[in-house]
mmCIF file of C-alpha atoms and ligand atoms in Angstrom:
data_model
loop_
_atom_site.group_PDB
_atom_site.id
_atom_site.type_symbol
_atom_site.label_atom_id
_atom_site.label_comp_id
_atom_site.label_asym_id
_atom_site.label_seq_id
_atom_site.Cartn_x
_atom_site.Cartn_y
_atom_site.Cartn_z
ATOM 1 C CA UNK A 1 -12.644 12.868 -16.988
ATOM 2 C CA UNK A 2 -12.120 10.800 -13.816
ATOM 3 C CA UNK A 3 -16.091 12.241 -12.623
ATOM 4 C CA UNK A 4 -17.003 11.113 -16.294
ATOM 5 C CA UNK A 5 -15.477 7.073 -15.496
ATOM 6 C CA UNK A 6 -17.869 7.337 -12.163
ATOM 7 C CA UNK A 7 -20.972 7.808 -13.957
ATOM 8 C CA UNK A 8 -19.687 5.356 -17.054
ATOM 9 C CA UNK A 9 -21.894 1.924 -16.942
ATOM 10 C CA UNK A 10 -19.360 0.210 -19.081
ATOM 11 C CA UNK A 11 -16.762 0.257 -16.513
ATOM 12 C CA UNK A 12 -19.129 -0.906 -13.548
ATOM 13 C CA UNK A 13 -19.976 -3.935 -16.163
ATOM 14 C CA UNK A 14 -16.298 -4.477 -16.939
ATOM 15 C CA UNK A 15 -15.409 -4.286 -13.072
ATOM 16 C CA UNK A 16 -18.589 -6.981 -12.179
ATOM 17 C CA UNK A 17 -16.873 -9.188 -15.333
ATOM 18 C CA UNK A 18 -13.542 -8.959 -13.972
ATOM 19 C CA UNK A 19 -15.079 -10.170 -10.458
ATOM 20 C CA UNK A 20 -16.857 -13.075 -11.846
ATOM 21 C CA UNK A 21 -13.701 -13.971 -13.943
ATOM 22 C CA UNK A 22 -11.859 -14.032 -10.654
ATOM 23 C CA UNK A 23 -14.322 -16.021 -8.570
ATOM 24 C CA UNK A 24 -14.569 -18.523 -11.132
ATOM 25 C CA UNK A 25 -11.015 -19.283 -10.790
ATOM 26 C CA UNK A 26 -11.094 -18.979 -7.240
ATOM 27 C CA UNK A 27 -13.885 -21.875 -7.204
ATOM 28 C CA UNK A 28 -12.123 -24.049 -9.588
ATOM 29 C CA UNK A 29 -9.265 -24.163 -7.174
ATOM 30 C CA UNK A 30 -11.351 -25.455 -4.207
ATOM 31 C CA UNK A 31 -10.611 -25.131 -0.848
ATOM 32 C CA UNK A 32 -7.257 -23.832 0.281
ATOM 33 C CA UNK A 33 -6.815 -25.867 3.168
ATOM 34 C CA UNK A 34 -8.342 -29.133 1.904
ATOM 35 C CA UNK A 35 -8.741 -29.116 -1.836
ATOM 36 C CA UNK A 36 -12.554 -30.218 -1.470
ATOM 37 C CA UNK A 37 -15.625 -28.278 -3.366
ATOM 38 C CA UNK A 38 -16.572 -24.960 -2.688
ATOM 39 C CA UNK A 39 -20.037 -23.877 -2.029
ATOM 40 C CA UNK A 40 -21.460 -20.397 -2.890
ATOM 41 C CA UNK A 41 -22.003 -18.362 0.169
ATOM 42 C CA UNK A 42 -21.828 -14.837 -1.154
ATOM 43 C CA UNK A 43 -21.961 -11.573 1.048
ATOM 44 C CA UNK A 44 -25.102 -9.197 0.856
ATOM 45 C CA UNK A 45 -23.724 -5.702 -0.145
ATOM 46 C CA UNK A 46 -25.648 -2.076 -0.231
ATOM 47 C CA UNK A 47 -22.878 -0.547 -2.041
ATOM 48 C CA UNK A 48 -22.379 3.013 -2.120
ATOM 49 C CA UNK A 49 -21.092 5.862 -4.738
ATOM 50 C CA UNK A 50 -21.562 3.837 -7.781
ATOM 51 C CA UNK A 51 -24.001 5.543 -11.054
ATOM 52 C CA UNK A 52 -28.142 4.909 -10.664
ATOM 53 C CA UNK A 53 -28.077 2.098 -13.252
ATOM 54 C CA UNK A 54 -25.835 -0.210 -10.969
ATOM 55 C CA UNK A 55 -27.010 -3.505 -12.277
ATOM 56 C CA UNK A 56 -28.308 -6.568 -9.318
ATOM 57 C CA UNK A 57 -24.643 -8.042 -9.706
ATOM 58 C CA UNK A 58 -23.451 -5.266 -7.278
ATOM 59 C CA UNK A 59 -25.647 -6.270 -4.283
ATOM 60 C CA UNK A 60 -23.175 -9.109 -3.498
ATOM 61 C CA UNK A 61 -20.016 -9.798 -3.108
ATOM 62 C CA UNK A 62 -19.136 -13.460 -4.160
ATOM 63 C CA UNK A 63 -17.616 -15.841 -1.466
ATOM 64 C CA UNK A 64 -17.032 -19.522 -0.875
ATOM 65 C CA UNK A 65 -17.580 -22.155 1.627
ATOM 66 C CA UNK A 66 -15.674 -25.260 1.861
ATOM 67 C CA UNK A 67 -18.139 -28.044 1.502
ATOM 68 C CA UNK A 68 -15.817 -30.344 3.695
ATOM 69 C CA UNK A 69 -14.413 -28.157 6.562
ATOM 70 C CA UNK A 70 -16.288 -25.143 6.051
ATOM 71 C CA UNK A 71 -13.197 -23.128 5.618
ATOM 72 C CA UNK A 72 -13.801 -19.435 3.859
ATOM 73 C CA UNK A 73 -12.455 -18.137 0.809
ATOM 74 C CA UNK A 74 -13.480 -14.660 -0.210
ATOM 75 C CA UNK A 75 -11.722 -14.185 -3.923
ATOM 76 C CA UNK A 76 -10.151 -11.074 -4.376
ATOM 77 C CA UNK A 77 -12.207 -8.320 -6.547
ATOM 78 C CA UNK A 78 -11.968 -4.965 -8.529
ATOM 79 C CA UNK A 79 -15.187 -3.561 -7.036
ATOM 80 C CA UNK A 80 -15.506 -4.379 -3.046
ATOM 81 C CA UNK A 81 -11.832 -2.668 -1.256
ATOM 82 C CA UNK A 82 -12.082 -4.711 1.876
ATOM 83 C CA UNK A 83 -15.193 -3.310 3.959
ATOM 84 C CA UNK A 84 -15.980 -0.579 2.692
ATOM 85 C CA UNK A 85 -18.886 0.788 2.168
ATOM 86 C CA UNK A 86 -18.189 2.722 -0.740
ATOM 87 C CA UNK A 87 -17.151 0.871 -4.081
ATOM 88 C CA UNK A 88 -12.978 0.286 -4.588
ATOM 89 C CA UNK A 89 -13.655 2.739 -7.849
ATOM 90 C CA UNK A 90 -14.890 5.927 -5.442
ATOM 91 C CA UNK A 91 -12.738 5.824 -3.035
ATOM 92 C CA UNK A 92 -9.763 6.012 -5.369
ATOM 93 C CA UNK A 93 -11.672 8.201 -7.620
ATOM 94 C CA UNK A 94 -12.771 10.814 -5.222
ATOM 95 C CA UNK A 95 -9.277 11.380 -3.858
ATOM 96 C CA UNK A 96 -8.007 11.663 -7.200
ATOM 97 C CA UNK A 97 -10.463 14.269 -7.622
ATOM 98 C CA UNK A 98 -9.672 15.912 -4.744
ATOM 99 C CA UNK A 99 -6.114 16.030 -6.063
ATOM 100 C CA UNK A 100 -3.773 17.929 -7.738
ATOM 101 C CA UNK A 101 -3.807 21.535 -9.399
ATOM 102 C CA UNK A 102 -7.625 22.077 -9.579
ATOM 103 C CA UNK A 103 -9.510 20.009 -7.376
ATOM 104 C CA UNK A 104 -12.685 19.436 -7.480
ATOM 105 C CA UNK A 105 -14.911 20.788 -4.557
ATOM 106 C CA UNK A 106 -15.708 18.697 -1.630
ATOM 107 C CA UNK A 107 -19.259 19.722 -2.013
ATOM 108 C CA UNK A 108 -19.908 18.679 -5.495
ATOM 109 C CA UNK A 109 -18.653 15.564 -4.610
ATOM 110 C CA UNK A 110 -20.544 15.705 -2.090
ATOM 111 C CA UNK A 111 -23.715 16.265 -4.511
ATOM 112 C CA UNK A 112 -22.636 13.708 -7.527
ATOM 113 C CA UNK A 113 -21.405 10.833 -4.876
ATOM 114 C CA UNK A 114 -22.797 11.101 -2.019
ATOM 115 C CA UNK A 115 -19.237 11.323 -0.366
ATOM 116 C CA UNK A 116 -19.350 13.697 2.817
ATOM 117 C CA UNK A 117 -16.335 15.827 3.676
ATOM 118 C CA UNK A 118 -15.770 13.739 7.304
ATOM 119 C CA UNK A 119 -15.609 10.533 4.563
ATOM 120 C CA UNK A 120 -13.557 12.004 2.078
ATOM 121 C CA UNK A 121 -10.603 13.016 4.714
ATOM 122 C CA UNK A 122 -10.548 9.945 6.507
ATOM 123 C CA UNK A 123 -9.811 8.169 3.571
ATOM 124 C CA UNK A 124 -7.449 10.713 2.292
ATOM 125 C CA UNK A 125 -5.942 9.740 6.150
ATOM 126 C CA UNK A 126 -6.060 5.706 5.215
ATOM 127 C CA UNK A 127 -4.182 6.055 1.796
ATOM 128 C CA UNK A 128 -1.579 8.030 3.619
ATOM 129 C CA UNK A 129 -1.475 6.024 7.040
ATOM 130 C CA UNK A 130 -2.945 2.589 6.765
ATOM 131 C CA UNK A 131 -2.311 2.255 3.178
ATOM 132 C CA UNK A 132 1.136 3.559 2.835
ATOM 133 C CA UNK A 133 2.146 1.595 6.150
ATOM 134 C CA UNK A 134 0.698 -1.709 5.181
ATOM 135 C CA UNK A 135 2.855 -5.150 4.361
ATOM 136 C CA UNK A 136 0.957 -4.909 1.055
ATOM 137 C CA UNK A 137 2.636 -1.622 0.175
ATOM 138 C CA UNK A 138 5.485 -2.487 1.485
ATOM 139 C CA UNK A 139 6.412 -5.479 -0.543
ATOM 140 C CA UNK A 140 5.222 -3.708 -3.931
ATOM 141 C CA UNK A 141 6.084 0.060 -3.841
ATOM 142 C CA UNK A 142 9.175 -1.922 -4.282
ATOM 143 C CA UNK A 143 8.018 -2.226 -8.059
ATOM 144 C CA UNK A 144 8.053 1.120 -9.274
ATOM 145 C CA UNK A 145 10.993 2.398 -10.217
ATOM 146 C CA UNK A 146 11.190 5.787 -9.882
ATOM 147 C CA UNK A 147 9.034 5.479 -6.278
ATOM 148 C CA UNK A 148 5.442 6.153 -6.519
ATOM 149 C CA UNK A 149 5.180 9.785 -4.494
ATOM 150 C CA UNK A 150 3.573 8.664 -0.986
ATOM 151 C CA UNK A 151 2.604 12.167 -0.375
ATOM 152 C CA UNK A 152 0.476 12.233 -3.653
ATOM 153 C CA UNK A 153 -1.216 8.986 -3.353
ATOM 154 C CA UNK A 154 -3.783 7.462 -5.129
ATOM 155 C CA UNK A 155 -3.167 10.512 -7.456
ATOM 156 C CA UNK A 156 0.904 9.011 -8.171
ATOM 157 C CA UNK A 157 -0.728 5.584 -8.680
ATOM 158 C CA UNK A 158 -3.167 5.997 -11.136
ATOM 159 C CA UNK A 159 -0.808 8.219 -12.890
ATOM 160 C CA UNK A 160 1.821 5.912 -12.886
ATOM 161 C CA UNK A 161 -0.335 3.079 -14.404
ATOM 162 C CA UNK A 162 -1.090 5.176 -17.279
ATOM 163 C CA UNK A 163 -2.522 4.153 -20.099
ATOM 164 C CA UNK A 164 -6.067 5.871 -21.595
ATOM 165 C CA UNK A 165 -9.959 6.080 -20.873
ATOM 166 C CA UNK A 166 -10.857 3.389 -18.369
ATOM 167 C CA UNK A 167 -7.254 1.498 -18.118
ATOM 168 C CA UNK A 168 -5.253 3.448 -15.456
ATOM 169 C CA UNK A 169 -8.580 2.787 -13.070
ATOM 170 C CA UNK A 170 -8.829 -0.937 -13.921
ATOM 171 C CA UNK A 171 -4.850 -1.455 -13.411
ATOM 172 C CA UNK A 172 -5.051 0.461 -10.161
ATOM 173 C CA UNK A 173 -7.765 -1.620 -8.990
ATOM 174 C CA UNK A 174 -6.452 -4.921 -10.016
ATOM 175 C CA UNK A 175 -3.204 -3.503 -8.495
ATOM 176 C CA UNK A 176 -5.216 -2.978 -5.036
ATOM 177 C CA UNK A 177 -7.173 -6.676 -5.148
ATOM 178 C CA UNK A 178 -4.835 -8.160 -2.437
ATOM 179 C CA UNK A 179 -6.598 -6.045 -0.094
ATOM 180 C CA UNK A 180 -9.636 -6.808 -0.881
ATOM 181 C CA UNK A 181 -9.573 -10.368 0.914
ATOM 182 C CA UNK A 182 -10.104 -11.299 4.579
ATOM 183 C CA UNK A 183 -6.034 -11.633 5.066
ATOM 184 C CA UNK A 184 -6.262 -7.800 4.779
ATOM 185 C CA UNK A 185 -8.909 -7.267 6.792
ATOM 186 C CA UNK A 186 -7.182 -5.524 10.035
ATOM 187 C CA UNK A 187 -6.102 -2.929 7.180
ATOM 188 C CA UNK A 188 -9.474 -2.648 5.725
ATOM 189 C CA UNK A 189 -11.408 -2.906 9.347
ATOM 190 C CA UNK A 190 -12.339 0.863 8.995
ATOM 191 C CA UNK A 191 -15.690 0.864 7.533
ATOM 192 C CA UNK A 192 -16.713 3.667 5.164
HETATM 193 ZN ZN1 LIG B 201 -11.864 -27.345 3.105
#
């Protein structure tokens, strides 16, 4: 079901709602250090992994300028993890599938995603290095009670999130959209 969500244009539509919810709010707020207007001065994106009907929203990733001091504020988002090249969605989704008792091949993924096997392991090697070693983990593995397996992540995550259809995925990705800003980038430096 989780290759089914990848190819589902509902949830890319949700995700791009949920982005331009939280950039609207971000804008309202104006500029953290000063408080004065913020101007629109999005990021060009060529994202990767997500379905052929990916709608024009996806080619950017919405960011401010401070119209005073010129100050950056890059909202968080559900679709963008950090640098990446790939979408947030794939590269949870494609360890998932890669996951537990029948995984799915690296080669189809390959084929459906365009996700090579050198791609797929070094993220499997930033969920269980970078990821699990980060201040952001650290402060809310603390959460979950029982503890979210390490070993099994994002598998444990989205598992623990529960819920049905689309929901676990949206969660996990809300879940994840402190790393998605600049104050995460030396986490998130690793392209790809
Ligand atoms: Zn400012």
């Amino acid at each position: 079901m989780y290759t089914t969500l990848l190819a589902d244009a509902t949830l890319f539509e949700a995700l791009l709602a949920i982005d331009h919810d939280l950039a609207s709010t971000a804008h309202a707020g104006g500029c953290l250090l000063c408080g004065q207007r913020l101007d629109h001065a999005d990021y060009p994106r060529k994202p990767r992994g997500g379905p052929a009907t990916l709608g024009p929203g996806y080619d950017r990733r919405c960011s401010f300028c401070c119209d005073a001091c010129r100050t950056r504020l890059t909202p968080v988002s559900v679709r963008f993890l950090g640098r990446k090249v790939y979408l947030g969605v794939v590269v949870v989704l494609a360890c998932v599938l890669r996951q537990g008792p029948t995984p799915t091949r690296a080669a189809r993924l390959r084929d459906q995603l365009g996700v090579s096997r050198d791609t797929l392991v070094r993220w499997h090697h930033w969920w269980r290095d970078a990821f699990v070693h980060s201040a952001f983990w650290k402060a809310a593995r603390a959460r979950f009670a029982p503890a979210v397996d390490e070993t099994e992540l994002p598998r444990s995550l989205l598992v623990r999130f529960g819920g049905e259809g689309d929901t676990p995925i949206r969660m996990v990705l809300r879940f994840l959209g402190p790393l998605t800003t600049t104050s995460a980038s030396t986490l998130t430096a690793g392209r790809g």
